[in-house]
PDB file of N, CA and C in Angstrom:
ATOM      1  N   UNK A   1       2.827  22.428 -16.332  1.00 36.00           N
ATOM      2  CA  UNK A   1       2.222  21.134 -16.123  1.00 36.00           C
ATOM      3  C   UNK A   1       2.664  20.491 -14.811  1.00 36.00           C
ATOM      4  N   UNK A   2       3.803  20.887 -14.009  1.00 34.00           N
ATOM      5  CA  UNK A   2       4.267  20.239 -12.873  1.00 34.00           C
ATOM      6  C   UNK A   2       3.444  20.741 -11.823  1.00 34.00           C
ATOM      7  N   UNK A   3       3.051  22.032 -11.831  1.00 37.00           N
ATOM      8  CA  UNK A   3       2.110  22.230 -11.124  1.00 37.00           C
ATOM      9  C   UNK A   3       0.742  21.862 -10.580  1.00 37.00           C
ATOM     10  N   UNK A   4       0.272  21.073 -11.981  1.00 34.00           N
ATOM     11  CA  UNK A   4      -0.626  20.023 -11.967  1.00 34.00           C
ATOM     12  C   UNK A   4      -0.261  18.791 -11.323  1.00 34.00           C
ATOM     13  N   UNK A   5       0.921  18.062 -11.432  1.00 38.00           N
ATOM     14  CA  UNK A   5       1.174  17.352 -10.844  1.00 38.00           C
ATOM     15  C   UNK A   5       1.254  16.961  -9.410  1.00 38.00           C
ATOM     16  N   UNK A   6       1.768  18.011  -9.101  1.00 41.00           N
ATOM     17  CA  UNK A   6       2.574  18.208  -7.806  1.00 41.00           C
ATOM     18  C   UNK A   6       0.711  18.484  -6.859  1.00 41.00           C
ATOM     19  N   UNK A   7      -0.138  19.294  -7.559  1.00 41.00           N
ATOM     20  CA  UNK A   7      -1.792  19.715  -7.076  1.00 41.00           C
ATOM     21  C   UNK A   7      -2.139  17.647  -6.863  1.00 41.00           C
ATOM     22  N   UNK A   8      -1.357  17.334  -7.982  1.00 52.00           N
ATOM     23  CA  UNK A   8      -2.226  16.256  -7.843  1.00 52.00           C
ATOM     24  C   UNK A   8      -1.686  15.222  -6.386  1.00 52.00           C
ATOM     25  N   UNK A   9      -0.880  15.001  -6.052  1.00 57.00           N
ATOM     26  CA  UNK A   9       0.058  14.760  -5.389  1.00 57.00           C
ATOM     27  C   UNK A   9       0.496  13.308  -5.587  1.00 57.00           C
ATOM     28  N   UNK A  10       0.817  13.435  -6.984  1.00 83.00           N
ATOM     29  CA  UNK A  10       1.004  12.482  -7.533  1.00 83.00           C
ATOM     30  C   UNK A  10       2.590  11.619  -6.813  1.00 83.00           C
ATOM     31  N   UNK A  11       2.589  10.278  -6.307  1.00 93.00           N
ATOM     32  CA  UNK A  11       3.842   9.685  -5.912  1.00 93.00           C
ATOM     33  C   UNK A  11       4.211   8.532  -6.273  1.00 93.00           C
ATOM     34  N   UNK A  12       5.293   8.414  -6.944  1.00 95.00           N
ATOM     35  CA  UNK A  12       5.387   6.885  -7.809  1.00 95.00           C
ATOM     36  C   UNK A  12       5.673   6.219  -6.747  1.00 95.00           C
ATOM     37  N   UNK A  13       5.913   6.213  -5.296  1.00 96.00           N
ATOM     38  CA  UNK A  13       5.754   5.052  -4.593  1.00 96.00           C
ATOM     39  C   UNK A  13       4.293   5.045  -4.091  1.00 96.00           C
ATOM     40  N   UNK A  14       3.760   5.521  -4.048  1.00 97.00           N
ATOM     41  CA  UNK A  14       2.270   5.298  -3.559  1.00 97.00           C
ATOM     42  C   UNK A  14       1.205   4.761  -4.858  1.00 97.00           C
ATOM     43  N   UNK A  15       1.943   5.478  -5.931  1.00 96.00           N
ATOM     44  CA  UNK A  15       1.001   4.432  -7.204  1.00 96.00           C
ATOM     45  C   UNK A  15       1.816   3.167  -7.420  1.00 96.00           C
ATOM     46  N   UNK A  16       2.956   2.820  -6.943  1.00 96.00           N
ATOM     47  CA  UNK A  16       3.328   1.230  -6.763  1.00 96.00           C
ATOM     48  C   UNK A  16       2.777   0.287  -6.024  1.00 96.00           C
ATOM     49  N   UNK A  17       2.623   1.042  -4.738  1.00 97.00           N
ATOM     50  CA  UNK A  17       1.471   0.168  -3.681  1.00 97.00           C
ATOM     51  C   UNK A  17       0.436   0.046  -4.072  1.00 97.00           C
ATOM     52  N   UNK A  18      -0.002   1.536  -4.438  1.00 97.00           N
ATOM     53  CA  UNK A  18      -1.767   0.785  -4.650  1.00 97.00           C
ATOM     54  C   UNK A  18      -1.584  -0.147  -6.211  1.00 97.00           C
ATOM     55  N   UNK A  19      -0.699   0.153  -6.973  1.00 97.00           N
ATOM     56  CA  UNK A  19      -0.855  -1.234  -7.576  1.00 97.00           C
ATOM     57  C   UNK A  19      -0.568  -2.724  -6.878  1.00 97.00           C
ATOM     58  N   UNK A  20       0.270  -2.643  -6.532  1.00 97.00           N
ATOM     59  CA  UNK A  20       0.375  -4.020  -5.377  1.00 97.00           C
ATOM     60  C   UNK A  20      -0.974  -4.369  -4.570  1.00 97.00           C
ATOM     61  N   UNK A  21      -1.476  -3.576  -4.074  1.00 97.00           N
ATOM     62  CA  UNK A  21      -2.937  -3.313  -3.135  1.00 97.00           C
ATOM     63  C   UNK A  21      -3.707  -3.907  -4.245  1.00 97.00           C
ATOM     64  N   UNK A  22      -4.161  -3.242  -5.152  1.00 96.00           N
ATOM     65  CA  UNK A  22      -5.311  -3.432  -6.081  1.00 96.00           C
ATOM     66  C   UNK A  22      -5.073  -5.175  -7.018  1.00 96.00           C
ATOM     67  N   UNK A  23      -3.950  -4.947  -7.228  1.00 96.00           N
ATOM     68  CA  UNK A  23      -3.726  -6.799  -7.762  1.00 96.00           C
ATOM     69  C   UNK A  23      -3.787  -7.606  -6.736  1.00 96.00           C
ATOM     70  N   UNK A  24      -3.107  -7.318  -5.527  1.00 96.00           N
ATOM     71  CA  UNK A  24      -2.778  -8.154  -4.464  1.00 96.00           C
ATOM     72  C   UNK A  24      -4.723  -8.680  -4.311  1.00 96.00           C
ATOM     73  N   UNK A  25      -5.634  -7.775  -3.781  1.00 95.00           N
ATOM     74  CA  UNK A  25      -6.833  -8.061  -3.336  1.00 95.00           C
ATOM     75  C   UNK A  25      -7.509  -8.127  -4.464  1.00 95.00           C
ATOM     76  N   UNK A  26      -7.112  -7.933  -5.901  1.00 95.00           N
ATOM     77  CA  UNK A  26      -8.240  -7.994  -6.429  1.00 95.00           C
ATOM     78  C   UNK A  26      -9.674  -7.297  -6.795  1.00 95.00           C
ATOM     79  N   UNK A  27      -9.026  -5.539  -6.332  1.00 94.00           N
ATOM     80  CA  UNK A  27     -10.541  -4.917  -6.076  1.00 94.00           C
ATOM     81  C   UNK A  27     -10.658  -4.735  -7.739  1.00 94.00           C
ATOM     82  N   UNK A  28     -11.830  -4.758  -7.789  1.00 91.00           N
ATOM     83  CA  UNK A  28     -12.894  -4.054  -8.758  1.00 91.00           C
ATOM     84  C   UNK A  28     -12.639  -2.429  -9.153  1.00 91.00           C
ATOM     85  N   UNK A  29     -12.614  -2.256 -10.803  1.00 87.00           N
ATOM     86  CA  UNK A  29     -12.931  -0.785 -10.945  1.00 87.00           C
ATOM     87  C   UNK A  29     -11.648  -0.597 -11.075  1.00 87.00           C
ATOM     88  N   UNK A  30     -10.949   0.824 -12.029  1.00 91.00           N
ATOM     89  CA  UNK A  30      -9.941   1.587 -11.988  1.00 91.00           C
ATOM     90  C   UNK A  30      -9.399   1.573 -10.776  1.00 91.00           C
ATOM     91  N   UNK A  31      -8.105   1.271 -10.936  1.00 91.00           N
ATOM     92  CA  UNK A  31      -7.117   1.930 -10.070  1.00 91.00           C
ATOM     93  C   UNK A  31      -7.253   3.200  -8.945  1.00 91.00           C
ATOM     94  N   UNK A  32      -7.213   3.979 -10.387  1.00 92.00           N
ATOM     95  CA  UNK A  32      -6.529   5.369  -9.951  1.00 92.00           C
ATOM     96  C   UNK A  32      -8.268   6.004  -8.986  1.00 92.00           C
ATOM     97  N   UNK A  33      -9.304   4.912  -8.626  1.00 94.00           N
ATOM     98  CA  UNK A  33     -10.029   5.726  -8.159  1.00 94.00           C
ATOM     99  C   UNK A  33      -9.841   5.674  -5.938  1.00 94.00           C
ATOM    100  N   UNK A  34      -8.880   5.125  -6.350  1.00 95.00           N
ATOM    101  CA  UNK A  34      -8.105   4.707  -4.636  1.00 95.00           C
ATOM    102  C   UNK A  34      -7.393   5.758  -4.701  1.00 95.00           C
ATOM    103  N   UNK A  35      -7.119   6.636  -3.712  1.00 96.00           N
ATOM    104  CA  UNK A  35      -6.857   7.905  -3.494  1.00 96.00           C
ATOM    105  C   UNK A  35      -5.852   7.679  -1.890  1.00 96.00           C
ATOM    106  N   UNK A  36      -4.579   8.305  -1.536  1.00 96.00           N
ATOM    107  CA  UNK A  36      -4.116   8.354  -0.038  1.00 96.00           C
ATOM    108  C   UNK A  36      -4.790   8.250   0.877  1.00 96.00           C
ATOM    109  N   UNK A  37      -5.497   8.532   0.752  1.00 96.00           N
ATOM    110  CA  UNK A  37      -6.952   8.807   1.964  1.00 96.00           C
ATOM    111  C   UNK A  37      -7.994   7.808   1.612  1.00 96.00           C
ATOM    112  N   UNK A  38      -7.842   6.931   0.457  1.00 96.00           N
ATOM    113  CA  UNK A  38      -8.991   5.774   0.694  1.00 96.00           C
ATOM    114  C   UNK A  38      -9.057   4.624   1.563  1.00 96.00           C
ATOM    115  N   UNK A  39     -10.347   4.539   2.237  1.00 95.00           N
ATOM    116  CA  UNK A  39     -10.065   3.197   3.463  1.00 95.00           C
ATOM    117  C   UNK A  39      -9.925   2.443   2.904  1.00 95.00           C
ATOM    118  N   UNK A  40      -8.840   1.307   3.726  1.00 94.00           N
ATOM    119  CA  UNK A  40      -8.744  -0.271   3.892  1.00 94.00           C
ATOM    120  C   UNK A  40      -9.467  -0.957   4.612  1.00 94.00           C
ATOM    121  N   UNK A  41      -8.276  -1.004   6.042  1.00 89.00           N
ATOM    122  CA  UNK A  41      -8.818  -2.273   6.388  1.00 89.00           C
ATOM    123  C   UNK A  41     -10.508  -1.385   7.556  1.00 89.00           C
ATOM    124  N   UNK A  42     -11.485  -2.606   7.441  1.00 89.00           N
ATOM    125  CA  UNK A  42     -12.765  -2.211   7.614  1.00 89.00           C
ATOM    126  C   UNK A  42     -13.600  -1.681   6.565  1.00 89.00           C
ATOM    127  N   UNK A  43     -13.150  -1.145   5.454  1.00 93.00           N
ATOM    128  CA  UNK A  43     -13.502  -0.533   4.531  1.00 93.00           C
ATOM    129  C   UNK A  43     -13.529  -1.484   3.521  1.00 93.00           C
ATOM    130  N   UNK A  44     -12.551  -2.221   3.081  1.00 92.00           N
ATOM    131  CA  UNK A  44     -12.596  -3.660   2.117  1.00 92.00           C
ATOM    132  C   UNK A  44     -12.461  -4.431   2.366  1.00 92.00           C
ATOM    133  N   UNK A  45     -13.794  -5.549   1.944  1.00 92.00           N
ATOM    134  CA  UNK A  45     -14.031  -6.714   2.564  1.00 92.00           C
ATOM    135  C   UNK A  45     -12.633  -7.465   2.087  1.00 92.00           C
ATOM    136  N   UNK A  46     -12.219  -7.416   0.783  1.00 90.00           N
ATOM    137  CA  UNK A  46     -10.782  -8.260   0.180  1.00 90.00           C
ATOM    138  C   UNK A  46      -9.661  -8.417   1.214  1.00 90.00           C
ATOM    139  N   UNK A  47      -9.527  -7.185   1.909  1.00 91.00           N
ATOM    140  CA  UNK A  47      -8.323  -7.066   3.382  1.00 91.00           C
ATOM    141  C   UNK A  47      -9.131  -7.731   4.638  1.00 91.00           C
ATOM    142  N   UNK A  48      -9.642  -9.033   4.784  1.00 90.00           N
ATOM    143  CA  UNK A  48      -9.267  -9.875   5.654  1.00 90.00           C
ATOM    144  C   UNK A  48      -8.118 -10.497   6.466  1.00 90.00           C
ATOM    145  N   UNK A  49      -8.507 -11.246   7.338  1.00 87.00           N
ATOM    146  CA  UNK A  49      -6.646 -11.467   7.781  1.00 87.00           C
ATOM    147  C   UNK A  49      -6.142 -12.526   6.828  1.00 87.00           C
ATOM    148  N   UNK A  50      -6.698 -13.426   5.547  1.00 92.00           N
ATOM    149  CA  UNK A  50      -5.643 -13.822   4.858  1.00 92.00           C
ATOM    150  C   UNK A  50      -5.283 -12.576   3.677  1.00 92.00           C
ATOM    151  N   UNK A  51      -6.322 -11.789   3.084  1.00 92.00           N
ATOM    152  CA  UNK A  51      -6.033 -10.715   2.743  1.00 92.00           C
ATOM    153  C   UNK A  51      -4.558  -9.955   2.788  1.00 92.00           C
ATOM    154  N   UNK A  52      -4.348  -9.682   4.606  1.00 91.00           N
ATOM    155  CA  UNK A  52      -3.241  -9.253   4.930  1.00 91.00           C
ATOM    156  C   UNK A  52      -1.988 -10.062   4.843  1.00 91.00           C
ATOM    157  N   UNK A  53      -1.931 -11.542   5.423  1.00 91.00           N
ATOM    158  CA  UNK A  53      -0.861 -11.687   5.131  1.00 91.00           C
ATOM    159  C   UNK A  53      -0.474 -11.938   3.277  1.00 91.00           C
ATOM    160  N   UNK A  54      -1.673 -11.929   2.445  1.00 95.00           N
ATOM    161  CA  UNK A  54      -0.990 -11.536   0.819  1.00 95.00           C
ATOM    162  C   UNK A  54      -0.532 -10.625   0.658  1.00 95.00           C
ATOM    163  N   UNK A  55      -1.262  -9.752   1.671  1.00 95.00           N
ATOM    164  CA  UNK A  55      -0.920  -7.954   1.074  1.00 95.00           C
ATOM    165  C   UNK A  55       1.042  -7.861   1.740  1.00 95.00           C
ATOM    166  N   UNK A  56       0.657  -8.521   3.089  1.00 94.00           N
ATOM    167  CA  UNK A  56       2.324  -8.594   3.300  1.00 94.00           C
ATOM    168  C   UNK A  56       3.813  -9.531   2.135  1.00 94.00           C
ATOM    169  N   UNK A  57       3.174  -9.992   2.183  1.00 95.00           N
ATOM    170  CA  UNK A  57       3.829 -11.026   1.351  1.00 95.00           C
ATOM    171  C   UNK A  57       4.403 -10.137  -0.241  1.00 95.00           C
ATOM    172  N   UNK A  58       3.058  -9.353  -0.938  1.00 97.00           N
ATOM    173  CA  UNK A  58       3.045  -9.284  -1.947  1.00 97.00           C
ATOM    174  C   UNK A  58       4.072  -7.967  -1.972  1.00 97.00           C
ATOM    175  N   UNK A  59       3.986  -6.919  -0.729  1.00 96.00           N
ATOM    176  CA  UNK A  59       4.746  -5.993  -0.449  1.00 96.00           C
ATOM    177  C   UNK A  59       6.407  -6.352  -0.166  1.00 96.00           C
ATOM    178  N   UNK A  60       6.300  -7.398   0.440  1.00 96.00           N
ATOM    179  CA  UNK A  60       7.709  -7.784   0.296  1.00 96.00           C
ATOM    180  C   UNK A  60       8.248  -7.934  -0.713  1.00 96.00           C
ATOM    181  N   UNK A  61       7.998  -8.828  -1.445  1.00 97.00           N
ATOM    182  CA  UNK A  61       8.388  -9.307  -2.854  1.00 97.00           C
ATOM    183  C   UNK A  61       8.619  -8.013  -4.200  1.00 97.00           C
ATOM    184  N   UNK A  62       7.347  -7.127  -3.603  1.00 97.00           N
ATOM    185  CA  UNK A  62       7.560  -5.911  -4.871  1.00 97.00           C
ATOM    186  C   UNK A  62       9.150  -5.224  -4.540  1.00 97.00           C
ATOM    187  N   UNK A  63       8.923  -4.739  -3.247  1.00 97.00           N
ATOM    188  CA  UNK A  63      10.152  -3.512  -2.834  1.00 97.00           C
ATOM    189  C   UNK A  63      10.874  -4.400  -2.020  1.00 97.00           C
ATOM    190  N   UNK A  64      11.143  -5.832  -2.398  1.00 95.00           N
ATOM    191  CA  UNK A  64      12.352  -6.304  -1.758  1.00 95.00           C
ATOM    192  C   UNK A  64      12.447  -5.689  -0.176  1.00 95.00           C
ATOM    193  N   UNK A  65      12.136  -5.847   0.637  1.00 95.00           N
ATOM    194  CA  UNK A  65      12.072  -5.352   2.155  1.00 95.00           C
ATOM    195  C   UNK A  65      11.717  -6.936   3.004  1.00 95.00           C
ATOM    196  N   UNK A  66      11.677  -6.756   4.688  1.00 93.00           N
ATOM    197  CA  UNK A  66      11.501  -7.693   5.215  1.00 93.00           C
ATOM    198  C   UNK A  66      10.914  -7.067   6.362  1.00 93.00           C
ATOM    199  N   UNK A  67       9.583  -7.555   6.756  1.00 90.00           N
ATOM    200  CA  UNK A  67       8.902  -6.558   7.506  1.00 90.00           C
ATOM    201  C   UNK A  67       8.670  -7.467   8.571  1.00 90.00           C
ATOM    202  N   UNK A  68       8.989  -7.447   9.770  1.00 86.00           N
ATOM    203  CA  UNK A  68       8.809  -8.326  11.166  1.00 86.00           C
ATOM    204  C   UNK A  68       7.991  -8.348  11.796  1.00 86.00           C
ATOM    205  N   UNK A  69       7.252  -9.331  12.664  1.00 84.00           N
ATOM    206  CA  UNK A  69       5.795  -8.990  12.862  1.00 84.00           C
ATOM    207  C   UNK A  69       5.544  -8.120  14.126  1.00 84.00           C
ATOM    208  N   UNK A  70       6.753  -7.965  14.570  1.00 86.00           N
ATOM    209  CA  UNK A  70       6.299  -6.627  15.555  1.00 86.00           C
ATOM    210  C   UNK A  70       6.689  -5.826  15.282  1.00 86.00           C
ATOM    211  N   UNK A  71       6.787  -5.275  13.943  1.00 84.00           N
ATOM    212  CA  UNK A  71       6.405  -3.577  13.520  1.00 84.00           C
ATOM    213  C   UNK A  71       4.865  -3.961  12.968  1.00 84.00           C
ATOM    214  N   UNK A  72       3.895  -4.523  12.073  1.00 86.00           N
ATOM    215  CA  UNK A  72       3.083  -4.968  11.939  1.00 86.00           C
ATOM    216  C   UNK A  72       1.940  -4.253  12.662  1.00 86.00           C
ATOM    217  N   UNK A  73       1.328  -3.557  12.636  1.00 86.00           N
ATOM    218  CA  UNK A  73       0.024  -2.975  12.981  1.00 86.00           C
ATOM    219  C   UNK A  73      -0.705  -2.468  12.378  1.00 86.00           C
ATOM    220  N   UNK A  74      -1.913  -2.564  12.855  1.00 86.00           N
ATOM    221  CA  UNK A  74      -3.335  -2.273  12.387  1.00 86.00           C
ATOM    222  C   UNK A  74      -3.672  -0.934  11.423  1.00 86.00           C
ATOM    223  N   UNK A  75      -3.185   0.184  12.370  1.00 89.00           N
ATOM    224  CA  UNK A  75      -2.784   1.116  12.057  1.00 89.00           C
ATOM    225  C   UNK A  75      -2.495   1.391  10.957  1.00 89.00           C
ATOM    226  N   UNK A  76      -1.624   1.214  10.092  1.00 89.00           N
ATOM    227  CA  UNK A  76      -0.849   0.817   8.758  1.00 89.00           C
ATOM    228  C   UNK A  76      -1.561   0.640   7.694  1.00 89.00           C
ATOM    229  N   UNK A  77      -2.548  -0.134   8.311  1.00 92.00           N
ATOM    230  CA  UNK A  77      -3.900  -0.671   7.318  1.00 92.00           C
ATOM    231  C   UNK A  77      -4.953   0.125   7.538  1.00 92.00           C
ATOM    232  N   UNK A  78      -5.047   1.562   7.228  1.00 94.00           N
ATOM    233  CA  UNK A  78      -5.859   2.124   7.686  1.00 94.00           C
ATOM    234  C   UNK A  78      -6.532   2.775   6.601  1.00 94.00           C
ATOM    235  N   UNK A  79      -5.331   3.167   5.907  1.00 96.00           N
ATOM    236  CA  UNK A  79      -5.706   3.786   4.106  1.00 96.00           C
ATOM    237  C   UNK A  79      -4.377   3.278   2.655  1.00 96.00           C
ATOM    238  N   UNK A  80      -4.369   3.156   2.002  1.00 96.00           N
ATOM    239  CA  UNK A  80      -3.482   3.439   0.779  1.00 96.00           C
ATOM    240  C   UNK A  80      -2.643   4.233   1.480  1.00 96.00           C
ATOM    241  N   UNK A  81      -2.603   5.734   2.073  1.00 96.00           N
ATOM    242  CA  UNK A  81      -1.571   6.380   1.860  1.00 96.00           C
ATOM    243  C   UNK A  81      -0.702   5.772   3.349  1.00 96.00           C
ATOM    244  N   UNK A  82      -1.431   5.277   4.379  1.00 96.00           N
ATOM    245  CA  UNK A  82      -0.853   4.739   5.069  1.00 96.00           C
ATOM    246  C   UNK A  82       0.191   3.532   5.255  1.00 96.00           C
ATOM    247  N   UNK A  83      -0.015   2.715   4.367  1.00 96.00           N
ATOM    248  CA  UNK A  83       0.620   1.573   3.747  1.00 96.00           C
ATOM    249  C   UNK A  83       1.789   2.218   3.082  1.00 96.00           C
ATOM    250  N   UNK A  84       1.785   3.155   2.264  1.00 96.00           N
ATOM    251  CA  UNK A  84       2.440   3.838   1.721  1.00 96.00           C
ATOM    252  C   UNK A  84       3.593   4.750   2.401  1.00 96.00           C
ATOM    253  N   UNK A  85       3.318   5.351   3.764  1.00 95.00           N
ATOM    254  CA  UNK A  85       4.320   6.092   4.450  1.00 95.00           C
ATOM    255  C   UNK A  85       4.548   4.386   5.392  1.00 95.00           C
ATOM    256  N   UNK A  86       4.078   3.872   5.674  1.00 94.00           N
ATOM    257  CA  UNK A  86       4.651   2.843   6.440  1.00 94.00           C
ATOM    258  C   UNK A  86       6.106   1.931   5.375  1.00 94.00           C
ATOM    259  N   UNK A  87       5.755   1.727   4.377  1.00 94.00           N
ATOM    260  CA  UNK A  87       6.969   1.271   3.043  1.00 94.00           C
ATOM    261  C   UNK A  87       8.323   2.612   2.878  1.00 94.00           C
ATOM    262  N   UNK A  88       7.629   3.432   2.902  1.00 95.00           N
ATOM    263  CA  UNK A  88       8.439   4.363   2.666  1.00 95.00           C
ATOM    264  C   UNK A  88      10.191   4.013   2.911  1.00 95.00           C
ATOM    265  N   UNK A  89       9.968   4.341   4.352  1.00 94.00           N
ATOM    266  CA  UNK A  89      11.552   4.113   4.927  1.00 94.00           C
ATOM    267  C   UNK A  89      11.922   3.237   4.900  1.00 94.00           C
ATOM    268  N   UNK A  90      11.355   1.624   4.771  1.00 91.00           N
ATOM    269  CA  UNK A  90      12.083   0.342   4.526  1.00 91.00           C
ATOM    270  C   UNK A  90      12.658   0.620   3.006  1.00 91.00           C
ATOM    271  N   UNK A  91      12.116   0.904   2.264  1.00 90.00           N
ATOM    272  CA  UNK A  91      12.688   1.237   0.725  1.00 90.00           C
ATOM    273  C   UNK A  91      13.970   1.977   1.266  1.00 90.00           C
ATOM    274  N   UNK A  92      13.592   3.532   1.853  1.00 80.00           N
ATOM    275  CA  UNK A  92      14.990   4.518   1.502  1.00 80.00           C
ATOM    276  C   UNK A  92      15.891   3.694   2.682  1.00 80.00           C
ATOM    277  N   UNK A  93      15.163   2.456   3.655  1.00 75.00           N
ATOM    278  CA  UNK A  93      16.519   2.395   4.292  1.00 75.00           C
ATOM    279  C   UNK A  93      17.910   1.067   3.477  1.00 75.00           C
ATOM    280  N   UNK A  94      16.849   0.981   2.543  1.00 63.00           N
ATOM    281  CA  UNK A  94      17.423  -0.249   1.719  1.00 63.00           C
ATOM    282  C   UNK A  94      17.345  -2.007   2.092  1.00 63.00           C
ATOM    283  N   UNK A  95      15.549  -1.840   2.775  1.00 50.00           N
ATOM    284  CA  UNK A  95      14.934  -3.045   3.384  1.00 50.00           C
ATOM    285  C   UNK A  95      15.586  -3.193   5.153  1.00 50.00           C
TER     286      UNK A  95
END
């Protein structure tokens, strides 16, 4: 069965974000149908720029981190899984 898993590429920090993502904005529909590779920003109207600063806000507060506005880019907001490797190392560095 891990093999399934692992096919799936299943990551409990990336299904933390997109829960944060999906409450934070509010999208419509299952969860689990946001995938690493699903677009954001341009892609959902909910990620506007007040959008973003909830989505920042709401990311702080989950994984305790402090994110400065010049690391902050566009970039980042590009998909789920991107948001996701961008959190990454503030978590393992311990914010």
């Amino acid at each position: 069965m891990s093999a399934t898993v692992a096919a799936e590429g299943r990551d409990p920090l990336f299904e933390s974000v997109r829960d944060v993502i999906v409450r934070t904005l509010d999208l419509p529909g299952p969860k689990q149908r946001f995938a690493p590779g699903s677009g954001l920003f341009g892609e959902i109207p909910e990620l506007d720029s007040m959008g973003v600063v909830l989505l920042l806000t709401a990311l702080e507060d989950r994984f305790d981190i402090q994110l400065s506005d010049d690391e902050i880019d566009a970039e980042w907001f590009e998909t789920f899984g991107t948001v996701t490797e961008f959190i990454r190392p503030r978590i393992e560095e311990g914010g």
